[in-house]
Backbone as JSON, one array per atom type, in Angstrom:
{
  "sequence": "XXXXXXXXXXXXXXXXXXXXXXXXXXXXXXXXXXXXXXXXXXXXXXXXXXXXXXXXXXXXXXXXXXXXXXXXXXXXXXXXXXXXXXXXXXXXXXXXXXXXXXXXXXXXXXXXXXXXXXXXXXXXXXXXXXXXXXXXXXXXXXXXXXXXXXXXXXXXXXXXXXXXXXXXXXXXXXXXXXXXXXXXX",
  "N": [[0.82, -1.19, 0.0], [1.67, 1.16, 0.93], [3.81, 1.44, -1.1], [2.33, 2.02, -3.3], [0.6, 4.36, -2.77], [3.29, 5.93, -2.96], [3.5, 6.26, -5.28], [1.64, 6.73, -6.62], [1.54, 9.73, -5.44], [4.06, 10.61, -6.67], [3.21, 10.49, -9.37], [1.36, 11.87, -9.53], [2.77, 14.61, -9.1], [4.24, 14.84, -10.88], [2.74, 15.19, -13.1], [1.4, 17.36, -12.08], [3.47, 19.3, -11.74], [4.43, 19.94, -14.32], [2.97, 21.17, -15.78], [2.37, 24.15, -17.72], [2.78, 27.54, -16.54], [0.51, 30.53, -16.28], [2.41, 32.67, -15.18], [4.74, 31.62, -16.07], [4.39, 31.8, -18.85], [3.61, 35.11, -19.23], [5.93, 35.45, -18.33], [7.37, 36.25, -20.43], [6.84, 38.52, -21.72], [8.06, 40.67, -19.9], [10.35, 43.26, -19.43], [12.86, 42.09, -19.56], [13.0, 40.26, -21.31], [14.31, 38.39, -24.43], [13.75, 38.78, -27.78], [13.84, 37.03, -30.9], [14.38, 36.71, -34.38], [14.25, 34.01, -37.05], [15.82, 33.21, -40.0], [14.64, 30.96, -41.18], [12.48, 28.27, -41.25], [10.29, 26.6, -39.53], [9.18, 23.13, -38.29], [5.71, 23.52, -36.64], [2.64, 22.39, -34.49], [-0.95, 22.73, -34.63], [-4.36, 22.92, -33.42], [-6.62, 22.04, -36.18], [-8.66, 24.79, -37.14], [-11.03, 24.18, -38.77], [-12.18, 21.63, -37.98], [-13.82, 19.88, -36.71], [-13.58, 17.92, -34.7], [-11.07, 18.41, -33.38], [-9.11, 17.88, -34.63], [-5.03, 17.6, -35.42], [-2.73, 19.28, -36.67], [-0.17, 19.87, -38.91], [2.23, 22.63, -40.09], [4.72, 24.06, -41.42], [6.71, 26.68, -40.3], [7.17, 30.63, -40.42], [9.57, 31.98, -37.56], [9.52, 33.41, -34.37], [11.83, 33.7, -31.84], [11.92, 33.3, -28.2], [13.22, 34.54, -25.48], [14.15, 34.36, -22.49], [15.98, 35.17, -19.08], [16.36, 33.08, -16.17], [17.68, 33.44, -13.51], [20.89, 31.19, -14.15], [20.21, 29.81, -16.38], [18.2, 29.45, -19.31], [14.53, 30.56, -20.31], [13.01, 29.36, -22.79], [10.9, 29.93, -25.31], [8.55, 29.78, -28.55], [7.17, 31.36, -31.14], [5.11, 31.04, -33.71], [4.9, 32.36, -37.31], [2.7, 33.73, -40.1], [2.11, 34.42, -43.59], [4.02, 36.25, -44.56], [4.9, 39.61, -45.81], [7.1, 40.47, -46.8], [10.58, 40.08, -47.2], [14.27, 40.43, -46.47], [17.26, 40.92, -48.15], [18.42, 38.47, -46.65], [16.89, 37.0, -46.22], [15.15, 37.28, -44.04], [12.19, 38.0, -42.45], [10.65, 41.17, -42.83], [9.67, 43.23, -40.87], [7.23, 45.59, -39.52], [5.53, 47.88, -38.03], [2.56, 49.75, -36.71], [0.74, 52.38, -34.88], [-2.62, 51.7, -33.32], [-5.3, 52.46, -31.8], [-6.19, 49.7, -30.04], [-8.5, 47.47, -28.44], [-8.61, 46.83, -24.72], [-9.27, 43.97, -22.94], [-8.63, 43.47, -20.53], [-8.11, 46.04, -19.2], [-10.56, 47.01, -20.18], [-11.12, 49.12, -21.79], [-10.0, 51.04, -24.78], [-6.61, 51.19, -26.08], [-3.45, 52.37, -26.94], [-1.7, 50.34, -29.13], [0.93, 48.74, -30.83], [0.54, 47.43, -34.33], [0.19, 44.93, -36.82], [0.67, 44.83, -40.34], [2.29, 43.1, -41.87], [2.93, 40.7, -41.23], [1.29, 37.42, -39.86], [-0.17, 36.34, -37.06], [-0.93, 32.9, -36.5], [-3.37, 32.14, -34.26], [-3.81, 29.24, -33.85], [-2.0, 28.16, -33.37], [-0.88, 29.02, -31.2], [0.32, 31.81, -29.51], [2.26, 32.62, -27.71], [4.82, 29.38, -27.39], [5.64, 25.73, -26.96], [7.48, 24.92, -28.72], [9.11, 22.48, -30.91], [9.75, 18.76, -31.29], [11.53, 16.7, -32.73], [11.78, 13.49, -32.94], [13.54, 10.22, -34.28], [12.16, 10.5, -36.56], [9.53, 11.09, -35.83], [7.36, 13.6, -35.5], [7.19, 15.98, -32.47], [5.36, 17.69, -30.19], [6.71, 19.89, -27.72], [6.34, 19.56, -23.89], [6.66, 21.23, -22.33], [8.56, 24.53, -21.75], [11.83, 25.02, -23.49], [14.58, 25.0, -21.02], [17.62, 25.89, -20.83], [21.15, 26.23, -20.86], [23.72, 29.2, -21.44], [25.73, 28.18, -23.49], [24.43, 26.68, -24.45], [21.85, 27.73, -25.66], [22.78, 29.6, -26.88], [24.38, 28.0, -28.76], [21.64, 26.95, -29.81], [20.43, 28.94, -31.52], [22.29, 29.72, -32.96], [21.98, 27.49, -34.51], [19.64, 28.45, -35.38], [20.13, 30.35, -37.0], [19.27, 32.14, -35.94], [18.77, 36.21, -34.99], [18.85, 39.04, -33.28], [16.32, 41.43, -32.54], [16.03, 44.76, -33.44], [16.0, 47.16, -30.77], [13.69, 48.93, -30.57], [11.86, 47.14, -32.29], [11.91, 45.09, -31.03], [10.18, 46.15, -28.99], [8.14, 46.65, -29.7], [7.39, 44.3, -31.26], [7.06, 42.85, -28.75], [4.94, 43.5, -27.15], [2.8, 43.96, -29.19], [2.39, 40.87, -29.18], [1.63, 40.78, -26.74], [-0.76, 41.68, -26.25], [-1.79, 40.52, -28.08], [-2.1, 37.43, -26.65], [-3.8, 38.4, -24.55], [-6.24, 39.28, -25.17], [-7.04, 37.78, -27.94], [-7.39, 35.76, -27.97]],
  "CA": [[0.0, 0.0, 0.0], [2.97, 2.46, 0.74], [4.47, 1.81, -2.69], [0.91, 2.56, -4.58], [0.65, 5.6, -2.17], [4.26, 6.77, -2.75], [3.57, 6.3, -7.04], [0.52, 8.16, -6.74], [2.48, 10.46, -5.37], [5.42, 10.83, -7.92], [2.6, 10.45, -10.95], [0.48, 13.43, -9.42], [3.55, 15.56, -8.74], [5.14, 15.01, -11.91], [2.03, 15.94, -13.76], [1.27, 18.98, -11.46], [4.54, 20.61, -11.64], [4.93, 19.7, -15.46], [1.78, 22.03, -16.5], [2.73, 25.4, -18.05], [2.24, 28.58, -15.48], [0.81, 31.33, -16.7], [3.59, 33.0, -14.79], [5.89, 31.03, -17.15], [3.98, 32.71, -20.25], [3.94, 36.64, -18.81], [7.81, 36.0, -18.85], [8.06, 36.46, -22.18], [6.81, 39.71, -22.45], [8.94, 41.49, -19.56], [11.26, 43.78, -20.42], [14.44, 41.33, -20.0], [13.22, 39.1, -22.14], [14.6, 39.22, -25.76], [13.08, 38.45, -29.3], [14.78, 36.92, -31.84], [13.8, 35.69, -35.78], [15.2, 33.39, -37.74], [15.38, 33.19, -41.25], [14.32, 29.07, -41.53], [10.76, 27.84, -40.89], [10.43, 24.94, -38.73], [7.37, 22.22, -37.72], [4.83, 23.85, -35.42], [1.64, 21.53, -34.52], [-1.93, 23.51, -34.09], [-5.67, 22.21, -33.71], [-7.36, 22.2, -37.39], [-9.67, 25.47, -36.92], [-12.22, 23.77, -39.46], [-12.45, 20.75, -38.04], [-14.98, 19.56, -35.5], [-13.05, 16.66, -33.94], [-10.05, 18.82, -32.81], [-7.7, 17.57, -35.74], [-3.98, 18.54, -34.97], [-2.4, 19.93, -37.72], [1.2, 20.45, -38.54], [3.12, 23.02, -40.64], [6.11, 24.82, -41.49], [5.99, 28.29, -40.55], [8.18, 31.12, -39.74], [9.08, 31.92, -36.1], [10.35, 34.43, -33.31], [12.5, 32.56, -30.43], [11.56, 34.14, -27.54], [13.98, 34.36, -24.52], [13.92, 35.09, -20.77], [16.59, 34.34, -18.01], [16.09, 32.68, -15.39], [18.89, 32.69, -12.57], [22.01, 31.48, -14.68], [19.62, 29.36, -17.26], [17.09, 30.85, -20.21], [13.58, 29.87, -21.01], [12.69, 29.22, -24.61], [9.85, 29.8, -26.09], [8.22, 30.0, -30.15], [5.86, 32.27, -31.49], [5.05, 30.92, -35.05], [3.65, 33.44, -37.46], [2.87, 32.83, -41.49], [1.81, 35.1, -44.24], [5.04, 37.22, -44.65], [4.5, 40.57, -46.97], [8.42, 40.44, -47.39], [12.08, 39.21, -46.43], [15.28, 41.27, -46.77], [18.07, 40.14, -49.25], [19.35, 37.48, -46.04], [15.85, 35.52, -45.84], [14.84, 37.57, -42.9], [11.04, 38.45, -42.53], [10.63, 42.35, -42.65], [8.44, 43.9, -39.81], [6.48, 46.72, -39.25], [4.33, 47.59, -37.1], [2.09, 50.97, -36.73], [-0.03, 52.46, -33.35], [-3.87, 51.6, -33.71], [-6.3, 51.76, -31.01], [-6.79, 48.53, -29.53], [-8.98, 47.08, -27.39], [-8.11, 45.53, -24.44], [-10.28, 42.98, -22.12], [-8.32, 43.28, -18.72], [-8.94, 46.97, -18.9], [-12.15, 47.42, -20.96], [-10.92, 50.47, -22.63], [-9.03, 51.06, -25.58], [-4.83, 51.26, -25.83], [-1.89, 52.4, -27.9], [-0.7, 49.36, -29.67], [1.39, 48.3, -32.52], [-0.32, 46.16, -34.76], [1.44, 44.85, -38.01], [-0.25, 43.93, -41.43], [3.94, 42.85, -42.66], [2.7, 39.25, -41.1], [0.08, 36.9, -39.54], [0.25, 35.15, -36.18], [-1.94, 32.21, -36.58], [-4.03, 31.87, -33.06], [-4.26, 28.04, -33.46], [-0.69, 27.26, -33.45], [-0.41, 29.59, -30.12], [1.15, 33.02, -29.56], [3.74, 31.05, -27.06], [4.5, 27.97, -28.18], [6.93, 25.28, -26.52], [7.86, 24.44, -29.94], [8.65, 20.52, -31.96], [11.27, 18.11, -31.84], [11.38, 15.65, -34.3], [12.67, 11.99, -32.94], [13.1, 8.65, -35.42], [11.77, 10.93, -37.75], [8.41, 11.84, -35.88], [7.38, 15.01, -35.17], [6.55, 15.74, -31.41], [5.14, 19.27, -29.75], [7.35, 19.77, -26.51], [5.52, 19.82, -23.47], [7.07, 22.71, -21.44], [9.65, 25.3, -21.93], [13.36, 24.59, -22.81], [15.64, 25.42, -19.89], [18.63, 26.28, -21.6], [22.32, 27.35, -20.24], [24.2, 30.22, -22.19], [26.11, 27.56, -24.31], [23.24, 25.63, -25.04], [20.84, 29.27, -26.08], [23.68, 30.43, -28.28], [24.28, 26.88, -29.89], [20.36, 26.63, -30.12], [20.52, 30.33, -31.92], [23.27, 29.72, -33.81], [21.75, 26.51, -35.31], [18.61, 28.34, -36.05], [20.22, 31.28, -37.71], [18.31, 33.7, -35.56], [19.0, 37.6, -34.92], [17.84, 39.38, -31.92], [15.82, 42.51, -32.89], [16.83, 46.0, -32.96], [15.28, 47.31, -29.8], [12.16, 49.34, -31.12], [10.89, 45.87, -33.29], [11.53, 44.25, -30.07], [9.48, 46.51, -27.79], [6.37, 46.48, -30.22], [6.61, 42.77, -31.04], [6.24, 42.14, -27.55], [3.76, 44.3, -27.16], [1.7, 43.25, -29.95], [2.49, 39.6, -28.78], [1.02, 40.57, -25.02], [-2.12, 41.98, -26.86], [-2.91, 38.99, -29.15], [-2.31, 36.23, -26.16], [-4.64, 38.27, -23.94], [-7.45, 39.78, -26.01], [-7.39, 37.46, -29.22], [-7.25, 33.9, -27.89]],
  "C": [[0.87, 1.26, 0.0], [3.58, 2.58, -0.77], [3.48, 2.64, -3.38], [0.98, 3.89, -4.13], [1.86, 6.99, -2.61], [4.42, 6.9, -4.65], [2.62, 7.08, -6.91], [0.97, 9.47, -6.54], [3.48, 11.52, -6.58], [4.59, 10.93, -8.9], [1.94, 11.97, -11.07], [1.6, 14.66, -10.12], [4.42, 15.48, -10.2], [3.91, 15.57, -13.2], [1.67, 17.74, -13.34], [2.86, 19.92, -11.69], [5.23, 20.44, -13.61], [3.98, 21.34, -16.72], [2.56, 23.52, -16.67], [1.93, 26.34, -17.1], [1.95, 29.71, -16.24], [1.8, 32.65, -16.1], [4.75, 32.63, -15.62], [5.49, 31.97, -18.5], [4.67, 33.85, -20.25], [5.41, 36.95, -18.83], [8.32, 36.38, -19.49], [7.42, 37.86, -23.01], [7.03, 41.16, -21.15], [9.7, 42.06, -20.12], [12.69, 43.43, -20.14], [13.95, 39.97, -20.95], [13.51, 39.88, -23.38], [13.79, 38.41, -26.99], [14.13, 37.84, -30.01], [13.85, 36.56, -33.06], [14.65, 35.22, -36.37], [14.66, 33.86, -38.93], [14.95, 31.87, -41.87], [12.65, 29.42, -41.01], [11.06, 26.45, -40.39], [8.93, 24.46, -38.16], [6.87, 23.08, -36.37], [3.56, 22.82, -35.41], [0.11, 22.83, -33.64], [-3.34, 22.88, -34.17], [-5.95, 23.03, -35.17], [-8.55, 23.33, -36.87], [-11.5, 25.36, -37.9], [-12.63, 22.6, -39.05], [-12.93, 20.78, -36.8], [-14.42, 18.65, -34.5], [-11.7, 17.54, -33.41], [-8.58, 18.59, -33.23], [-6.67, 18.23, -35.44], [-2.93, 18.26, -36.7], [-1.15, 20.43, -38.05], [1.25, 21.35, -40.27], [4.13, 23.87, -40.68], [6.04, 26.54, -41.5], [7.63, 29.17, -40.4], [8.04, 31.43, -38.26], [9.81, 32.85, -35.33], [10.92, 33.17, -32.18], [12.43, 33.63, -29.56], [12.03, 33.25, -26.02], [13.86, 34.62, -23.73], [14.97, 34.49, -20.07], [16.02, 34.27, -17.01], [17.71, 32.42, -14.52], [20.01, 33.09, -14.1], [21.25, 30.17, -16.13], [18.69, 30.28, -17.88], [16.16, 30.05, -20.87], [13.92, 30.35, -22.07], [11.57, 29.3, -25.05], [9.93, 29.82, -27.76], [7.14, 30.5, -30.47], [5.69, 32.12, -33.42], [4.08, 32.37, -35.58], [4.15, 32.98, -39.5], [2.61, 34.25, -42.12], [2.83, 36.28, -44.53], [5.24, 38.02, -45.79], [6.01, 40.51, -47.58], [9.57, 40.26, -46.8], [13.19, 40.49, -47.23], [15.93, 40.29, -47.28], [18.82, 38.77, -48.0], [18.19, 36.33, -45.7], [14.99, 36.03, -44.74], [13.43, 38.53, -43.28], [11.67, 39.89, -41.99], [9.36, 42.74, -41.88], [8.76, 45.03, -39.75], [5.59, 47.16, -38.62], [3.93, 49.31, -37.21], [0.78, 51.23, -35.8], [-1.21, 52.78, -34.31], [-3.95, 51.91, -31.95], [-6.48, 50.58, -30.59], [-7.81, 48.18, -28.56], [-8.53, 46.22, -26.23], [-9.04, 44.99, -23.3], [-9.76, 43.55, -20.67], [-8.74, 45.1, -18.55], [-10.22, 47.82, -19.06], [-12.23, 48.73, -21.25], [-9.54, 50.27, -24.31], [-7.76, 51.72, -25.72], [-4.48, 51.99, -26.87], [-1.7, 51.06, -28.1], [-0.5, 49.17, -30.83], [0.93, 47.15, -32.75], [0.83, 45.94, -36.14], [0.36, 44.22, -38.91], [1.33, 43.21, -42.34], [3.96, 41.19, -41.82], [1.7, 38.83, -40.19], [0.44, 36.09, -38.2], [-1.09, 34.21, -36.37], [-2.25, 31.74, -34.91], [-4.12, 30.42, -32.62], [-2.81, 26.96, -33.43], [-0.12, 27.77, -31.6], [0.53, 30.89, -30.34], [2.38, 32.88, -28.71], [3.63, 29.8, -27.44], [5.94, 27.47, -27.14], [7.81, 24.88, -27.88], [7.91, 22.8, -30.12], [9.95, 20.41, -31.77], [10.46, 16.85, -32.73], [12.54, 14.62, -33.24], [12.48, 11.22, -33.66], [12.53, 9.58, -36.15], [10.06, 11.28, -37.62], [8.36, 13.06, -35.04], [6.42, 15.47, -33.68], [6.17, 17.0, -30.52], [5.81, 19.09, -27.9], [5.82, 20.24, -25.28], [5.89, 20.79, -22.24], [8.19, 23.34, -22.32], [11.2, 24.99, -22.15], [13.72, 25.56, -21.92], [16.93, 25.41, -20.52], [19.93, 27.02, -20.79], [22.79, 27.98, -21.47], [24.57, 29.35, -23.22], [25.25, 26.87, -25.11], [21.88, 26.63, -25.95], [22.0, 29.67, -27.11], [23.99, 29.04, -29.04], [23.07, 26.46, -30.6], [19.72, 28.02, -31.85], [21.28, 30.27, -32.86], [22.35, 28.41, -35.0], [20.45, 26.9, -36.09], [18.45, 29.46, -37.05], [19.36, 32.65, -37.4], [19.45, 34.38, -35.06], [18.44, 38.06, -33.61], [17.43, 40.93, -33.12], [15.83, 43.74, -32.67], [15.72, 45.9, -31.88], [13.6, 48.03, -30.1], [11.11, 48.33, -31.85], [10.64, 45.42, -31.97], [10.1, 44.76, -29.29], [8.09, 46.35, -28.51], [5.96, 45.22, -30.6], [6.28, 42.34, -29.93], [5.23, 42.65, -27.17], [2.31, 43.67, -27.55], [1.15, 41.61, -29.48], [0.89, 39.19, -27.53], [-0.35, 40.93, -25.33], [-2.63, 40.62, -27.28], [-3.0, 37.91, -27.79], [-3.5, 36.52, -24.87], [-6.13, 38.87, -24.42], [-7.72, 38.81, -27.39], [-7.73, 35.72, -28.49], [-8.84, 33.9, -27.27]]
}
């Protein structure tokens, strides 16, 4: 009975502390976290928004890597986004963004925010994302955050050919970001 007790245990506690916080989210749009884009597209997985059964749906998009430290480690996040009006001569999506009005829910008035029509975040892939690994050759949606040390964030960065963003893209993609994940979803 102690064993069953002490697995119940370990099964709970490894599900409960596995679940994404939205405290873990909100990280990613402080102002030490950083932005980055690559110039690659890589597997994201999102529910089918036409389909009735909850179909999950993969494709190749482009993506922001989206950083935060922690201590002497650095979450990871992915913010897929598709429809890109145009790329500079290195492959690299061109953003823009320009102050609308917004609405926003938590204060039930309308904001300052930069919005962008220079690309699309698709809502059903997630505006955070833990992102995909691929093992044996299938394709698998992570189920938390990487934890990442410096060597391991700049080899991750390096391999994905991302940039960090001058500071003014940064401050309005996150912006825009912190808009869409709490007013659009």
């Amino acid at each position: 009975m102690k064993k069953f007790i002490l697995m119940l245990v370990f099964v709970l506690g490894t599900f409960t502390f596995s679940e994404i916080t939205t405290s873990e989210v909100e990280s990613f749009f402080t102002p030490k976290a950083q932005i980055y884009v690559s110039n690659q597209k890589d597997w994201f997985s999102g529910m089918d928004p036409a389909s009735d059964n909850d179909e999950i749906i993969w494709e190749k998009l482009n993506y922001f890597i989206n950083v935060v430290s922690i201590g002497n480690k650095y979450r990871v996040s992915y913010t897929p986004f598709d429809n890109v009006k145009s790329y500079n001569k290195e492959k690299y999506p061109i953003l823009n963004y320009k102050i609308k009005k917004k609405y926003y829910v938590n204060s039930k008035k309308n904001q300052n925010t930069p919005v962008t029509d220079s690309y699309e975040i698709r809502v059903e892939f997630g505006v955070i994302n833990t992102g995909t690994e691929i093992k044996k050759g299938n394709k698998y949606e992570r189920t938390d955050f990487q934890m990442l040390s410096e060597n391991e964030l700049n080899a991750l960065l390096k391999s994905k050919n991302a940039k960090r963003l001058n500071s003014e893209t940064e401050k309005n993609t996150k912006i825009y970001l912190d808009w869409l994940q709490h007013n659009a979803n």
